[in-house]
PDB file of C-alpha atoms in Angstrom:
ATOM      1  CA  MET A   1     -53.033  93.231 232.409  1.00  0.00           C
ATOM      2  CA  VAL A   2     -55.112  94.145 229.749  1.00  0.00           C
ATOM      3  CA  ALA A   3     -53.349  97.511 228.602  1.00  0.00           C
ATOM      4  CA  TYR A   4     -49.553  95.592 228.751  1.00  0.00           C
ATOM      5  CA  GLU A   5     -50.744  93.128 226.657  1.00  0.00           C
ATOM      6  CA  LEU A   6     -51.918  95.549 224.815  1.00  0.00           C
ATOM      7  CA  ALA A   7     -48.468  97.224 225.010  1.00  0.00           C
ATOM      8  CA  THR A   8     -46.600  94.357 223.819  1.00  0.00           C
ATOM      9  CA  VAL A   9     -48.462  94.423 220.570  1.00  0.00           C
ATOM     10  CA  LEU A  10     -49.122  98.516 219.721  1.00  0.00           C
ATOM     11  CA  ALA A  11     -45.279  99.145 220.380  1.00  0.00           C
ATOM     12  CA  PRO A  12     -43.923  97.178 217.405  1.00  0.00           C
ATOM     13  CA  PHE A  13     -46.378  97.585 215.194  1.00  0.00           C
ATOM     14  CA  LEU A  14     -46.784 100.983 215.902  1.00  0.00           C
ATOM     15  CA  ALA A  15     -41.997 100.656 215.036  1.00  0.00           C
ATOM     16  CA  VAL A  16     -42.885  98.814 212.090  1.00  0.00           C
ATOM     17  CA  TYR A  17     -46.200 101.458 210.356  1.00  0.00           C
ATOM     18  CA  GLY A  18     -43.318 104.171 210.824  1.00  0.00           C
ATOM     19  CA  LEU A  19     -40.960 102.552 209.001  1.00  0.00           C
ATOM     20  CA  LEU A  20     -42.476 101.318 206.375  1.00  0.00           C
ATOM     21  CA  SER A  21     -44.023 104.834 206.219  1.00  0.00           C
ATOM     22  CA  SER A  22     -40.715 106.892 205.972  1.00  0.00           C
ATOM     23  CA  TRP A  23     -39.663 103.546 203.379  1.00  0.00           C
ATOM     24  CA  GLY A  24     -42.530 104.388 201.124  1.00  0.00           C
ATOM     25  CA  ARG A  25     -41.972 108.112 200.886  1.00  0.00           C
ATOM     26  CA  HIS A  26     -38.627 107.290 199.398  1.00  0.00           C
ATOM     27  CA  VAL A  27     -39.217 104.942 196.849  1.00  0.00           C
ATOM     28  CA  GLY A  28     -43.383 106.534 196.344  1.00  0.00           C
ATOM     29  CA  LYS A  29     -44.772 103.333 197.506  1.00  0.00           C
ATOM     30  CA  GLN A  30     -47.803 104.567 200.413  1.00  0.00           C
ATOM     31  CA  THR A  31     -49.015 102.625 203.320  1.00  0.00           C
ATOM     32  CA  ILE A  32     -52.526 103.208 203.971  1.00  0.00           C
ATOM     33  CA  ARG A  33     -53.903 105.725 206.358  1.00  0.00           C
ATOM     34  CA  PHE A  34     -52.887 105.266 210.397  1.00  0.00           C
ATOM     35  CA  ALA A  35     -56.931 105.261 211.376  1.00  0.00           C
ATOM     36  CA  ALA A  36     -56.807 102.433 208.811  1.00  0.00           C
ATOM     37  CA  ALA A  37     -53.680 100.760 210.037  1.00  0.00           C
ATOM     38  CA  LEU A  38     -54.535 101.263 213.606  1.00  0.00           C
ATOM     39  CA  ALA A  39     -58.227  99.540 213.153  1.00  0.00           C
ATOM     40  CA  PHE A  40     -56.799  96.718 211.856  1.00  0.00           C
ATOM     41  CA  ALA A  41     -54.414  96.241 214.705  1.00  0.00           C
ATOM     42  CA  LEU A  42     -56.713  96.516 217.305  1.00  0.00           C
ATOM     43  CA  TYR A  43     -58.924  93.492 215.390  1.00  0.00           C
ATOM     44  CA  LEU A  44     -55.466  91.480 215.182  1.00  0.00           C
ATOM     45  CA  PHE A  45     -54.890  91.769 219.037  1.00  0.00           C
ATOM     46  CA  ALA A  46     -58.968  90.891 219.440  1.00  0.00           C
ATOM     47  CA  VAL A  47     -58.054  87.700 217.975  1.00  0.00           C
ATOM     48  CA  ILE A  48     -54.083  87.063 220.098  1.00  0.00           C
ATOM     49  CA  TYR A  49     -56.115  88.117 223.253  1.00  0.00           C
ATOM     50  CA  VAL A  50     -59.123  85.667 223.271  1.00  0.00           C
ATOM     51  CA  THR A  51     -57.256  82.270 221.677  1.00  0.00           C
ATOM     52  CA  GLY A  52     -54.565  82.819 224.342  1.00  0.00           C
ATOM     53  CA  ILE A  53     -51.408  82.297 222.191  1.00  0.00           C
ATOM     54  CA  GLY A  54     -47.953  80.977 224.008  1.00  0.00           C
ATOM     55  CA  THR A  55     -45.404  83.119 224.732  1.00  0.00           C
ATOM     56  CA  LEU A  56     -41.649  82.510 224.925  1.00  0.00           C
ATOM     57  CA  TYR A  57     -42.193  82.627 228.944  1.00  0.00           C
ATOM     58  CA  ASP A  58     -45.069  79.896 228.548  1.00  0.00           C
ATOM     59  CA  LEU A  59     -42.075  77.929 226.902  1.00  0.00           C
ATOM     60  CA  LEU A  60     -39.567  78.599 229.597  1.00  0.00           C
ATOM     61  CA  ARG A  61     -42.089  78.233 232.528  1.00  0.00           C
ATOM     62  CA  LEU A  62     -43.777  75.037 230.637  1.00  0.00           C
ATOM     63  CA  GLY A  63     -40.804  73.095 228.766  1.00  0.00           C
ATOM     64  CA  PHE A  64     -41.584  72.189 225.463  1.00  0.00           C
ATOM     65  CA  GLU A  65     -44.195  68.742 225.129  1.00  0.00           C
ATOM     66  CA  VAL A  66     -46.431  67.306 222.543  1.00  0.00           C
ATOM     67  CA  ARG A  67     -48.887  65.905 224.768  1.00  0.00           C
ATOM     68  CA  MET A  68     -51.470  64.300 222.095  1.00  0.00           C
ATOM     69  CA  ARG A  69     -54.391  64.491 224.526  1.00  0.00           C
ATOM     70  CA  GLU A  70     -53.816  68.101 223.822  1.00  0.00           C
ATOM     71  CA  VAL A  71     -54.208  67.874 219.810  1.00  0.00           C
ATOM     72  CA  ASN A  72     -56.927  67.388 217.974  1.00  0.00           C
ATOM     73  CA  LEU A  73     -55.919  66.377 214.181  1.00  0.00           C
ATOM     74  CA  VAL A  74     -58.974  64.391 213.248  1.00  0.00           C
ATOM     75  CA  PRO A  75     -62.011  66.907 212.060  1.00  0.00           C
ATOM     76  CA  PHE A  76     -65.386  67.183 213.598  1.00  0.00           C
ATOM     77  CA  SER A  77     -64.348  64.024 215.777  1.00  0.00           C
ATOM     78  CA  GLY A  78     -66.806  65.178 218.265  1.00  0.00           C
ATOM     79  CA  GLY A  79     -69.129  67.324 216.441  1.00  0.00           C
ATOM     80  CA  ILE A  80     -69.762  71.261 215.584  1.00  0.00           C
ATOM     81  CA  SER A  81     -69.568  72.782 219.046  1.00  0.00           C
ATOM     82  CA  LEU A  82     -71.017  76.419 219.746  1.00  0.00           C
ATOM     83  CA  GLY A  83     -66.779  76.813 219.660  1.00  0.00           C
ATOM     84  CA  PHE A  84     -66.677  76.062 216.306  1.00  0.00           C
ATOM     85  CA  ALA A  85     -69.281  78.882 215.334  1.00  0.00           C
ATOM     86  CA  LEU A  86     -67.983  81.649 217.325  1.00  0.00           C
ATOM     87  CA  ASN A  87     -64.189  80.668 216.101  1.00  0.00           C
ATOM     88  CA  VAL A  88     -65.983  81.539 212.646  1.00  0.00           C
ATOM     89  CA  ALA A  89     -67.682  84.799 214.168  1.00  0.00           C
ATOM     90  CA  LEU A  90     -64.160  85.647 215.758  1.00  0.00           C
ATOM     91  CA  PHE A  91     -62.419  85.476 211.883  1.00  0.00           C
ATOM     92  CA  ALA A  92     -65.514  86.925 209.904  1.00  0.00           C
ATOM     93  CA  PRO A  93     -64.034  90.492 210.508  1.00  0.00           C
ATOM     94  CA  LEU A  94     -60.699  89.380 208.919  1.00  0.00           C
ATOM     95  CA  GLY A  95     -62.411  88.755 205.484  1.00  0.00           C
ATOM     96  CA  PHE A  96     -64.005  91.955 205.708  1.00  0.00           C
ATOM     97  CA  LEU A  97     -61.323  93.906 207.014  1.00  0.00           C
ATOM     98  CA  LEU A  98     -58.121  92.894 204.674  1.00  0.00           C
ATOM     99  CA  PRO A  99     -59.991  93.042 201.056  1.00  0.00           C
ATOM    100  CA  LEU A 100     -62.218  96.889 203.060  1.00  0.00           C
ATOM    101  CA  PHE A 101     -58.314  98.040 203.511  1.00  0.00           C
ATOM    102  CA  TRP A 102     -55.728  96.890 201.125  1.00  0.00           C
ATOM    103  CA  ARG A 103     -57.686  96.855 197.869  1.00  0.00           C
ATOM    104  CA  ARG A 104     -55.349  95.291 195.483  1.00  0.00           C
ATOM    105  CA  VAL A 105     -55.885  92.234 198.419  1.00  0.00           C
ATOM    106  CA  ARG A 106     -59.236  91.848 196.654  1.00  0.00           C
ATOM    107  CA  SER A 107     -58.852  88.532 195.727  1.00  0.00           C
ATOM    108  CA  VAL A 108     -60.574  85.349 197.562  1.00  0.00           C
ATOM    109  CA  LEU A 109     -57.757  82.986 197.990  1.00  0.00           C
ATOM    110  CA  PRO A 110     -54.913  85.181 199.357  1.00  0.00           C
ATOM    111  CA  VAL A 111     -57.826  86.795 201.666  1.00  0.00           C
ATOM    112  CA  VAL A 112     -58.510  82.936 202.544  1.00  0.00           C
ATOM    113  CA  SER A 113     -54.405  82.114 202.736  1.00  0.00           C
ATOM    114  CA  PHE A 114     -53.821  85.010 204.931  1.00  0.00           C
ATOM    115  CA  GLY A 115     -56.803  83.870 207.751  1.00  0.00           C
ATOM    116  CA  PHE A 116     -55.548  80.185 207.644  1.00  0.00           C
ATOM    117  CA  ALA A 117     -51.860  81.300 208.085  1.00  0.00           C
ATOM    118  CA  PHE A 118     -52.881  83.787 211.388  1.00  0.00           C
ATOM    119  CA  SER A 119     -54.641  80.892 212.466  1.00  0.00           C
ATOM    120  CA  LEU A 120     -51.808  78.419 212.295  1.00  0.00           C
ATOM    121  CA  LEU A 121     -49.970  80.293 213.985  1.00  0.00           C
ATOM    122  CA  ILE A 122     -51.971  80.671 216.629  1.00  0.00           C
ATOM    123  CA  GLU A 123     -52.883  76.540 217.260  1.00  0.00           C
ATOM    124  CA  LEU A 124     -48.794  76.044 216.480  1.00  0.00           C
ATOM    125  CA  SER A 125     -48.321  78.627 219.286  1.00  0.00           C
ATOM    126  CA  GLN A 126     -50.491  76.731 222.031  1.00  0.00           C
ATOM    127  CA  LEU A 127     -47.897  74.043 222.223  1.00  0.00           C
ATOM    128  CA  ALA A 128     -46.465  76.470 224.515  1.00  0.00           C
ATOM    129  CA  ASN A 129     -48.761  76.902 226.630  1.00  0.00           C
ATOM    130  CA  HIS A 130     -50.638  73.073 226.759  1.00  0.00           C
ATOM    131  CA  ARG A 131     -53.195  75.006 225.701  1.00  0.00           C
ATOM    132  CA  THR A 132     -56.091  72.604 223.210  1.00  0.00           C
ATOM    133  CA  THR A 133     -54.397  72.742 219.358  1.00  0.00           C
ATOM    134  CA  ASP A 134     -57.486  71.948 217.769  1.00  0.00           C
ATOM    135  CA  VAL A 135     -58.160  71.326 213.056  1.00  0.00           C
ATOM    136  CA  ASN A 136     -61.137  72.384 214.254  1.00  0.00           C
ATOM    137  CA  ASP A 137     -59.887  75.668 214.964  1.00  0.00           C
ATOM    138  CA  LEU A 138     -58.121  75.789 212.046  1.00  0.00           C
ATOM    139  CA  VAL A 139     -60.983  74.938 209.804  1.00  0.00           C
ATOM    140  CA  ALA A 140     -63.246  77.214 211.813  1.00  0.00           C
ATOM    141  CA  ASN A 141     -61.325  80.224 211.666  1.00  0.00           C
ATOM    142  CA  THR A 142     -60.785  79.501 207.733  1.00  0.00           C
ATOM    143  CA  LEU A 143     -64.234  78.946 207.123  1.00  0.00           C
ATOM    144  CA  GLY A 144     -64.269  82.470 208.800  1.00  0.00           C
ATOM    145  CA  THR A 145     -62.220  84.766 206.912  1.00  0.00           C
ATOM    146  CA  LEU A 146     -64.328  83.126 203.869  1.00  0.00           C
ATOM    147  CA  LEU A 147     -67.319  83.741 205.127  1.00  0.00           C
ATOM    148  CA  GLY A 148     -65.985  87.515 206.179  1.00  0.00           C
ATOM    149  CA  PHE A 149     -64.849  87.789 202.074  1.00  0.00           C
ATOM    150  CA  ALA A 150     -68.491  86.730 201.050  1.00  0.00           C
ATOM    151  CA  VAL A 151     -69.988  90.024 203.297  1.00  0.00           C
ATOM    152  CA  PHE A 152     -67.378  92.240 202.000  1.00  0.00           C
ATOM    153  CA  THR A 153     -67.757  91.326 198.368  1.00  0.00           C
ATOM    154  CA  LEU A 154     -71.665  91.585 199.174  1.00  0.00           C
ATOM    155  CA  TYR A 155     -70.928  94.884 200.654  1.00  0.00           C
ATOM    156  CA  LEU A 156     -69.015  96.263 198.014  1.00  0.00           C
ATOM    157  CA  THR A 157     -71.468  95.177 195.378  1.00  0.00           C
ATOM    158  CA  LEU A 158     -74.229  97.561 196.427  1.00  0.00           C
ATOM    159  CA  SER A 159     -71.994  99.737 197.463  1.00  0.00           C
ATOM    160  CA  ARG A 160     -71.463 100.308 193.698  1.00  0.00           C
ATOM    161  CA  LYS A 161     -74.749 100.680 192.892  1.00  0.00           C
ATOM    162  CA  SER A 162     -75.552 102.983 194.798  1.00  0.00           C
ATOM    163  CA  LYS A 163     -72.770 104.562 194.735  1.00  0.00           C
ATOM    164  CA  THR A 164     -73.590 106.008 197.967  1.00  0.00           C
ATOM    165  CA  SER A 165     -69.754 104.753 199.913  1.00  0.00           C
ATOM    166  CA  ARG A 166     -66.193 104.804 198.400  1.00  0.00           C
ATOM    167  CA  PRO A 167     -63.861 103.007 200.272  1.00  0.00           C
ATOM    168  CA  SER A 168     -60.632 104.640 198.709  1.00  0.00           C
ATOM    169  CA  ALA A 169     -62.448 108.021 200.177  1.00  0.00           C
ATOM    170  CA  LEU A 170     -62.674 107.094 203.441  1.00  0.00           C
ATOM    171  CA  TYR A 171     -59.719 104.832 203.902  1.00  0.00           C
ATOM    172  CA  GLY A 172     -57.028 106.190 202.150  1.00  0.00           C
ATOM    173  CA  LEU A 173     -56.733 102.944 199.827  1.00  0.00           C
ATOM    174  CA  HIS A 174     -54.824 103.953 196.884  1.00  0.00           C
ATOM    175  CA  ALA A 175     -54.475 101.269 194.458  1.00  0.00           C
ATOM    176  CA  ALA A 176     -56.262 100.447 191.714  1.00  0.00           C
ATOM    177  CA  SER A 177     -59.953  98.033 192.510  1.00  0.00           C
ATOM    178  CA  ALA A 178     -59.655  94.598 190.447  1.00  0.00           C
ATOM    179  CA  PRO A 179     -62.286  92.631 190.442  1.00  0.00           C
ATOM    180  CA  ILE A 180     -63.584  90.245 192.984  1.00  0.00           C
ATOM    181  CA  PHE A 181     -63.025  87.084 191.813  1.00  0.00           C
ATOM    182  CA  ALA A 182     -60.537  88.057 189.593  1.00  0.00           C
ATOM    183  CA  PRO A 183     -57.709  85.111 188.634  1.00  0.00           C
ATOM    184  CA  ARG A 184     -54.770  86.406 191.494  1.00  0.00           C
ATOM    185  CA  THR A 185     -51.988  87.401 190.197  1.00  0.00           C
ATOM    186  CA  ALA A 186     -48.809  87.858 192.273  1.00  0.00           C
ATOM    187  CA  ARG A 187     -49.937  92.147 192.248  1.00  0.00           C
ATOM    188  CA  ASN A 188     -52.730  89.866 194.822  1.00  0.00           C
ATOM    189  CA  TRP A 189     -50.509  88.015 197.333  1.00  0.00           C
ATOM    190  CA  ALA A 190     -47.764  90.807 196.871  1.00  0.00           C
ATOM    191  CA  ALA A 191     -50.264  93.071 198.669  1.00  0.00           C
ATOM    192  CA  LEU A 192     -50.615  90.916 201.230  1.00  0.00           C
ATOM    193  CA  GLY A 193     -46.793  92.630 202.596  1.00  0.00           C
ATOM    194  CA  GLU A 194     -48.273  95.348 204.049  1.00  0.00           C
ATOM    195  CA  PRO A 195     -50.863  93.141 206.543  1.00  0.00           C
ATOM    196  CA  SER A 196     -48.814  90.159 207.286  1.00  0.00           C
ATOM    197  CA  ILE A 197     -45.740  92.718 208.909  1.00  0.00           C
ATOM    198  CA  TYR A 198     -48.353  93.887 210.808  1.00  0.00           C
ATOM    199  CA  LEU A 199     -49.383  90.484 211.800  1.00  0.00           C
ATOM    200  CA  PHE A 200     -45.771  88.975 212.264  1.00  0.00           C
ATOM    201  CA  ALA A 201     -44.454  91.749 213.829  1.00  0.00           C
ATOM    202  CA  MET A 202     -47.286  91.935 216.774  1.00  0.00           C
ATOM    203  CA  LEU A 203     -47.379  88.150 217.308  1.00  0.00           C
ATOM    204  CA  ALA A 204     -43.298  88.809 217.504  1.00  0.00           C
ATOM    205  CA  GLY A 205     -43.699  91.423 219.932  1.00  0.00           C
ATOM    206  CA  HIS A 206     -46.363  89.544 221.663  1.00  0.00           C
ATOM    207  CA  PHE A 207     -44.461  86.303 221.802  1.00  0.00           C
ATOM    208  CA  LEU A 208     -41.060  88.088 223.708  1.00  0.00           C
ATOM    209  CA  LEU A 209     -42.466  90.619 225.458  1.00  0.00           C
ATOM    210  CA  PHE A 210     -45.543  89.297 227.031  1.00  0.00           C
ATOM    211  CA  ASN A 211     -44.679  87.753 229.949  1.00  0.00           C
ATOM    212  CA  GLU A 212     -48.268  87.452 232.163  1.00  0.00           C
ATOM    213  CA  TYR A 213     -47.592  85.327 235.697  1.00  0.00           C
ATOM    214  CA  ASP A 214     -44.079  87.825 236.199  1.00  0.00           C
ATOM    215  CA  PHE A 215     -45.768  90.703 235.397  1.00  0.00           C
ATOM    216  CA  ALA A 216     -49.060  89.447 237.547  1.00  0.00           C
ATOM    217  CA  GLY A 217     -46.870  88.574 240.678  1.00  0.00           C
ATOM    218  CA  MET A 218     -45.171  92.271 240.936  1.00  0.00           C
ATOM    219  CA  LEU A 219     -48.886  93.850 240.293  1.00  0.00           C
ATOM    220  CA  TYR A 220     -50.131  92.017 243.230  1.00  0.00           C
ATOM    221  CA  GLY A 221     -47.087  90.850 245.135  1.00  0.00           C
ATOM    222  CA  PHE A 222     -46.893  86.535 244.978  1.00  0.00           C
TER     223      PHE A 222
END
């Protein structure tokens, strides 16, 4: 089942990466190296797998109905739970990987906004499969992205001081470096284009192609 779910997100990712690479060669723009892009895609899949986002087939099977008992819009109404901490940990790698692989994204607001948007899409999709849509998860995931960015900032500062690590050489990052907390510019936001395309392609693939119940029925004969 995991292999099938992975295929529904990796297939669109590979297709999009190939298209972007081909387009980039024609217009003189470069995508990040495949190994880095694949690592980012595998992390996104891990988040999709753990959070259990809704699909088209959930909508067809269950119908669309907003049940208020499955929606929490009041932050910290039940206090801070272990789940909150786990959600922070789940999104911390995102805040680290985005500026690591895309140097022009090295500004706090674009990185945190990406984490917020990803989390919001997850929470909204869970209306389709009647999992809990919780504002606390949105807050935790956004904080996790911010925490990951802070860790990356520390990592980069130590790397520059020691001069023993060069992320651009390791991961094929092609854009010029920018100060971590520099004022945000259009270039910082534009640099989110490539990772955003990967994210939306993978979410669309999962939404349209992952049919858990019918696949299980074929696999186990029920």
